[in-house]
mmCIF file of C-alpha atoms in Angstrom:
data_model
loop_
_atom_site.group_PDB
_atom_site.id
_atom_site.type_symbol
_atom_site.label_atom_id
_atom_site.label_comp_id
_atom_site.label_asym_id
_atom_site.label_seq_id
_atom_site.Cartn_x
_atom_site.Cartn_y
_atom_site.Cartn_z
ATOM 1 C CA UNK A 1 -18.858 -19.941 -6.516
ATOM 2 C CA UNK A 2 -16.908 -22.637 -4.709
ATOM 3 C CA UNK A 3 -18.066 -24.416 -1.556
ATOM 4 C CA UNK A 4 -15.533 -26.246 0.594
ATOM 5 C CA UNK A 5 -16.741 -27.708 3.861
ATOM 6 C CA UNK A 6 -18.173 -24.677 5.589
ATOM 7 C CA UNK A 7 -16.380 -22.151 3.365
ATOM 8 C CA UNK A 8 -17.917 -20.388 0.361
ATOM 9 C CA UNK A 9 -15.772 -18.356 -2.016
ATOM 10 C CA UNK A 10 -17.438 -16.150 -4.598
ATOM 11 C CA UNK A 11 -17.041 -13.029 -6.666
ATOM 12 C CA UNK A 12 -17.901 -9.877 -4.750
ATOM 13 C CA UNK A 13 -20.676 -7.819 -6.253
ATOM 14 C CA UNK A 14 -20.273 -4.037 -6.431
ATOM 15 C CA UNK A 15 -22.461 -3.528 -3.360
ATOM 16 C CA UNK A 16 -20.158 -5.918 -1.443
ATOM 17 C CA UNK A 17 -16.997 -3.893 -2.058
ATOM 18 C CA UNK A 18 -17.387 -2.204 1.351
ATOM 19 C CA UNK A 19 -17.087 -5.711 2.870
ATOM 20 C CA UNK A 20 -13.970 -6.408 0.768
ATOM 21 C CA UNK A 21 -12.581 -3.101 2.028
ATOM 22 C CA UNK A 22 -13.363 -3.854 5.674
ATOM 23 C CA UNK A 23 -11.773 -7.309 5.534
ATOM 24 C CA UNK A 24 -8.672 -5.860 3.855
ATOM 25 C CA UNK A 25 -8.327 -3.085 6.442
ATOM 26 C CA UNK A 26 -8.781 -5.494 9.364
ATOM 27 C CA UNK A 27 -6.251 -7.946 7.945
ATOM 28 C CA UNK A 28 -3.642 -5.267 7.172
ATOM 29 C CA UNK A 29 -4.137 -3.398 10.458
ATOM 30 C CA UNK A 30 -1.514 -5.559 12.171
ATOM 31 C CA UNK A 31 1.126 -4.032 9.884
ATOM 32 C CA UNK A 32 0.264 -0.412 10.716
ATOM 33 C CA UNK A 33 3.268 0.248 12.954
ATOM 34 C CA UNK A 34 5.517 -2.404 11.417
ATOM 35 C CA UNK A 35 5.871 -1.500 7.743
ATOM 36 C CA UNK A 36 7.883 1.537 6.681
ATOM 37 C CA UNK A 37 6.571 2.977 4.475
ATOM 38 C CA UNK A 38 3.083 1.965 5.635
ATOM 39 C CA UNK A 39 0.997 -0.332 3.487
ATOM 40 C CA UNK A 40 -1.143 1.424 0.923
ATOM 41 C CA UNK A 41 -3.967 -0.930 1.913
ATOM 42 C CA UNK A 42 -4.541 1.184 5.010
ATOM 43 C CA UNK A 43 -5.100 4.303 2.876
ATOM 44 C CA UNK A 44 -7.354 2.758 0.244
ATOM 45 C CA UNK A 45 -11.042 3.474 0.140
ATOM 46 C CA UNK A 46 -13.860 1.557 -1.521
ATOM 47 C CA UNK A 47 -13.701 3.771 -4.619
ATOM 48 C CA UNK A 48 -9.982 3.000 -4.967
ATOM 49 C CA UNK A 49 -10.818 -0.702 -5.075
ATOM 50 C CA UNK A 50 -13.576 -0.060 -7.590
ATOM 51 C CA UNK A 51 -11.144 1.832 -9.869
ATOM 52 C CA UNK A 52 -8.439 -0.858 -9.623
ATOM 53 C CA UNK A 53 -10.713 -3.709 -10.590
ATOM 54 C CA UNK A 54 -12.979 -1.728 -12.903
ATOM 55 C CA UNK A 55 -11.194 -2.477 -16.142
ATOM 56 C CA UNK A 56 -11.222 -6.231 -16.269
ATOM 57 C CA UNK A 57 -10.694 -7.423 -12.736
ATOM 58 C CA UNK A 58 -12.671 -8.261 -9.665
ATOM 59 C CA UNK A 59 -12.722 -8.983 -5.993
ATOM 60 C CA UNK A 60 -13.582 -12.129 -4.123
ATOM 61 C CA UNK A 61 -14.977 -12.800 -0.688
ATOM 62 C CA UNK A 62 -14.534 -15.856 1.479
ATOM 63 C CA UNK A 63 -17.474 -16.652 3.761
ATOM 64 C CA UNK A 64 -17.732 -19.089 6.643
ATOM 65 C CA UNK A 65 -21.041 -19.644 8.419
ATOM 66 C CA UNK A 66 -22.417 -16.461 6.874
ATOM 67 C CA UNK A 67 -19.497 -14.282 8.002
ATOM 68 C CA UNK A 68 -16.928 -12.776 5.641
ATOM 69 C CA UNK A 69 -13.434 -13.920 6.682
ATOM 70 C CA UNK A 70 -11.265 -13.217 3.656
ATOM 71 C CA UNK A 71 -10.964 -11.184 0.505
ATOM 72 C CA UNK A 72 -8.653 -10.409 -2.388
ATOM 73 C CA UNK A 73 -8.562 -8.318 -5.516
ATOM 74 C CA UNK A 74 -7.305 -9.130 -8.980
ATOM 75 C CA UNK A 75 -6.914 -7.658 -12.424
ATOM 76 C CA UNK A 76 -5.387 -8.666 -15.713
ATOM 77 C CA UNK A 77 -2.195 -7.224 -17.208
ATOM 78 C CA UNK A 78 -0.574 -8.143 -20.502
ATOM 79 C CA UNK A 79 0.147 -11.864 -20.049
ATOM 80 C CA UNK A 80 -0.619 -12.395 -16.353
ATOM 81 C CA UNK A 81 -3.230 -11.888 -13.663
ATOM 82 C CA UNK A 82 -2.178 -9.711 -10.736
ATOM 83 C CA UNK A 83 -3.470 -10.763 -7.311
ATOM 84 C CA UNK A 84 -3.404 -8.160 -4.584
ATOM 85 C CA UNK A 85 -4.587 -7.305 -1.102
ATOM 86 C CA UNK A 86 -4.935 -10.964 -0.141
ATOM 87 C CA UNK A 87 -6.610 -10.694 3.246
ATOM 88 C CA UNK A 88 -7.507 -13.377 5.764
ATOM 89 C CA UNK A 89 -8.746 -12.341 9.181
ATOM 90 C CA UNK A 90 -6.341 -13.166 12.006
ATOM 91 C CA UNK A 91 -8.664 -15.534 13.876
ATOM 92 C CA UNK A 92 -8.921 -17.924 10.895
ATOM 93 C CA UNK A 93 -5.324 -17.888 9.692
ATOM 94 C CA UNK A 94 -3.588 -21.232 9.646
ATOM 95 C CA UNK A 95 -6.784 -23.085 8.731
ATOM 96 C CA UNK A 96 -6.177 -23.339 4.973
ATOM 97 C CA UNK A 97 -8.384 -20.378 4.030
ATOM 98 C CA UNK A 98 -5.513 -18.562 2.307
ATOM 99 C CA UNK A 99 -4.659 -21.565 0.167
ATOM 100 C CA UNK A 100 -8.295 -22.027 -0.845
ATOM 101 C CA UNK A 101 -8.520 -18.337 -1.679
ATOM 102 C CA UNK A 102 -5.375 -18.494 -3.835
ATOM 103 C CA UNK A 103 -6.560 -21.668 -5.576
ATOM 104 C CA UNK A 104 -9.828 -19.928 -6.414
ATOM 105 C CA UNK A 105 -7.976 -16.918 -7.850
ATOM 106 C CA UNK A 106 -5.658 -19.134 -9.870
ATOM 107 C CA UNK A 107 -8.705 -20.883 -11.311
ATOM 108 C CA UNK A 108 -10.090 -17.487 -12.379
ATOM 109 C CA UNK A 109 -6.842 -16.880 -14.265
ATOM 110 C CA UNK A 110 -7.073 -20.260 -15.981
ATOM 111 C CA UNK A 111 -10.738 -19.643 -16.852
ATOM 112 C CA UNK A 112 -9.513 -16.525 -18.695
ATOM 113 C CA UNK A 113 -6.789 -18.545 -20.491
ATOM 114 C CA UNK A 114 -4.099 -16.817 -18.414
ATOM 115 C CA UNK A 115 -1.282 -19.127 -17.348
ATOM 116 C CA UNK A 116 0.612 -16.847 -14.933
ATOM 117 C CA UNK A 117 -0.344 -15.110 -11.702
ATOM 118 C CA UNK A 118 1.712 -12.504 -9.880
ATOM 119 C CA UNK A 119 1.670 -11.075 -6.393
ATOM 120 C CA UNK A 120 3.804 -8.558 -4.534
ATOM 121 C CA UNK A 121 5.129 -9.256 -1.039
ATOM 122 C CA UNK A 122 7.050 -6.983 1.313
ATOM 123 C CA UNK A 123 10.614 -8.079 1.999
ATOM 124 C CA UNK A 124 10.079 -7.286 5.687
ATOM 125 C CA UNK A 125 7.383 -9.994 5.917
ATOM 126 C CA UNK A 126 9.430 -13.196 5.556
ATOM 127 C CA UNK A 127 6.560 -15.424 6.730
ATOM 128 C CA UNK A 128 4.432 -14.166 3.844
ATOM 129 C CA UNK A 129 7.280 -14.720 1.373
ATOM 130 C CA UNK A 130 7.754 -18.258 2.663
ATOM 131 C CA UNK A 131 4.010 -18.948 2.493
ATOM 132 C CA UNK A 132 3.795 -17.972 -1.169
ATOM 133 C CA UNK A 133 6.916 -19.983 -1.988
ATOM 134 C CA UNK A 134 5.296 -23.043 -0.393
ATOM 135 C CA UNK A 135 2.305 -22.725 -2.697
ATOM 136 C CA UNK A 136 4.467 -22.444 -5.802
ATOM 137 C CA UNK A 137 5.376 -18.776 -6.229
ATOM 138 C CA UNK A 138 8.908 -17.834 -7.232
ATOM 139 C CA UNK A 139 10.648 -14.496 -6.857
ATOM 140 C CA UNK A 140 10.695 -12.759 -10.216
ATOM 141 C CA UNK A 141 11.831 -9.224 -9.313
ATOM 142 C CA UNK A 142 13.139 -7.323 -6.310
ATOM 143 C CA UNK A 143 12.332 -3.648 -5.671
ATOM 144 C CA UNK A 144 13.258 -1.105 -3.017
ATOM 145 C CA UNK A 145 11.347 1.903 -1.720
ATOM 146 C CA UNK A 146 13.032 5.286 -2.266
ATOM 147 C CA UNK A 147 13.482 5.673 1.506
ATOM 148 C CA UNK A 148 15.469 2.405 1.469
ATOM 149 C CA UNK A 149 13.562 1.271 4.575
ATOM 150 C CA UNK A 150 11.980 -1.742 2.896
ATOM 151 C CA UNK A 151 11.371 -3.341 -0.441
ATOM 152 C CA UNK A 152 9.172 -5.894 -2.066
ATOM 153 C CA UNK A 153 9.312 -8.923 -4.280
ATOM 154 C CA UNK A 154 7.228 -9.533 -7.335
ATOM 155 C CA UNK A 155 6.459 -13.245 -7.178
ATOM 156 C CA UNK A 156 5.083 -15.334 -9.999
ATOM 157 C CA UNK A 157 3.452 -18.708 -10.437
ATOM 158 C CA UNK A 158 3.034 -20.565 -13.693
ATOM 159 C CA UNK A 159 -0.277 -22.387 -13.695
#
C-alpha cells in the first residue's frame, strides 16, 4: 500500500474486483462512440478481469478520501509485466493520479525482479500516446485492426 497526500494505492482484493470493473467502465465510457472497433474494456465483465489476472497478476485501486478514483490491471509475461486498462476517472484527471498509479505498477514489476513494463495504446488516442511517452514509454510495435479503422502501439519502458 502506498499513501501519497490524500491518495492511497493498494492491491485490489478479489471482492473489490467489481469496483475495479466499475472504475474501468466509467473511465472508458468516453471512448464508446469514438473508437472503431470499440474498446474491449466496455465488453469485459468482472469474471473476465478475474481470469486475466488469475495466473500471476493483479489489479490495483486508487482511493482518495475513501472513494475509488482509479484502477489498473497487470500480469506477467515472459520477460515483462503487462499493464492494462489503466483507468482514472474524468473528474480527477490532470492531478497526477495517473503518474502515481503507473509508478506504483512499475514498482510491482521491480519487486518481482522484472525490468520492463509494457502497455498498449490506441493510435487514435494521441493524447494517451503522448502521456505515456512523457513518462518514459517508447513505441516498440505497431499493429492494425483487420478493419483498418484503427491500430495500436505496444509501448515499453525499461525500469
